[in-house]
Amino acid sequence: QVQLVESGGGSVQAGGSLRLSCAAYGYTVSLYCMGWFRQAPGKEREGVAVITADGGTALAYSAQGRFTISQDNARNTLYLQMNDLKPEDTPMYYCAAHYSRTCALGRLGDFRVWGQGTQVTVSS
């Protein structure tokens, strides 16, 4: 059974940094595309960043220049480094697993497995 477990969320002040982790069980991160998504209360879930099996990345416009997605194949873990955080970066963050080597940031329905989420709160 595939399981994704996120960690690393927390509360920071604007301008601060956090690194989110997503440990994968029953799934090999190096073989497929994975992504980070976020959802604020009352809003739709949106893509933040994806990384393909070949290491290619794509970031949402709001994340460019501030966030970095990466993976550690030895640890079978996906990461999202978030710098210069803003209050609008506040919602719940989720990692998700795809079963293709490539994926699209906007195609949430193609991601088959989701983690339980980790909360990020950025205060001004």
Coordinates of C-alpha atoms in Angstrom, one line a residue, residues 41-108:
P41 CA -10.0 27.0 3.5
G42 CA -12.9 27.6 1.1
K43 CA -10.6 27.5 -2.0
E44 CA -9.7 24.9 -4.6
R45 CA -6.5 22.9 -4.2
E46 CA -3.8 24.4 -6.4
G47 CA -0.4 23.1 -7.7
V48 CA 2.7 24.5 -6.3
A49 CA 5.5 22.5 -7.8
V50 CA 6.2 19.2 -9.6
I51 CA 9.3 17.2 -10.3
T52 CA 9.5 14.6 -13.0
A53 CA 11.3 11.3 -12.9
D54 CA 14.2 12.9 -14.9
G55 CA 14.5 15.7 -12.4
G56 CA 12.8 18.4 -14.4
T57 CA 10.7 20.8 -12.3
A58 CA 7.9 23.2 -12.8
L59 CA 6.7 25.8 -10.3
A60 CA 3.6 27.9 -10.0
Y61 CA 4.1 31.5 -10.8
S62 CA 3.6 32.4 -7.2
A63 CA 6.4 30.0 -6.1
Q64 CA 9.0 31.0 -8.7
G65 CA 12.1 32.5 -7.2
R66 CA 11.1 31.5 -3.7
F67 CA 10.4 27.7 -3.6
T68 CA 12.5 24.7 -4.7
I69 CA 11.2 21.2 -5.2
S70 CA 13.7 18.3 -4.9
Q71 CA 14.0 14.7 -4.0
D72 CA 16.4 12.4 -2.2
N73 CA 16.3 9.1 -3.9
A74 CA 18.3 7.4 -1.1
R75 CA 15.8 8.5 1.5
N76 CA 12.8 8.1 -0.9
T77 CA 11.7 11.5 0.1
L78 CA 10.3 14.6 -1.7
Y79 CA 11.1 18.1 -0.4
L80 CA 9.8 21.6 -0.8
Q81 CA 12.1 24.4 0.3
M82 CA 10.1 27.5 0.9
N83 CA 11.9 30.9 1.3
D84 CA 10.7 34.4 1.7
L85 CA 7.4 33.2 2.9
K86 CA 4.4 35.5 2.6
P87 CA 1.0 35.4 4.5
E88 CA -0.7 34.2 1.3
D89 CA 1.5 31.0 1.5
T90 CA -0.4 30.0 4.6
P91 CA -2.7 27.0 3.6
M92 CA -2.4 23.3 4.1
Y93 CA 0.3 21.7 1.9
Y94 CA 0.0 18.2 0.4
C95 CA 2.4 16.0 -1.5
A96 CA 1.0 13.7 -4.2
A97 CA 2.3 10.8 -6.3
H98 CA 1.8 10.2 -10.0
Y99 CA 2.3 6.9 -11.9
S100 CA 3.9 8.5 -15.0
R101 CA 7.4 9.8 -15.4
T102 CA 6.0 13.3 -16.3
C103 CA 3.1 15.2 -15.0
A104 CA 1.5 18.6 -15.3
L105 CA 1.1 21.1 -12.4
G106 CA -2.5 21.9 -13.2
R107 CA -3.8 18.3 -13.6
L108 CA -4.5 17.4 -10.0

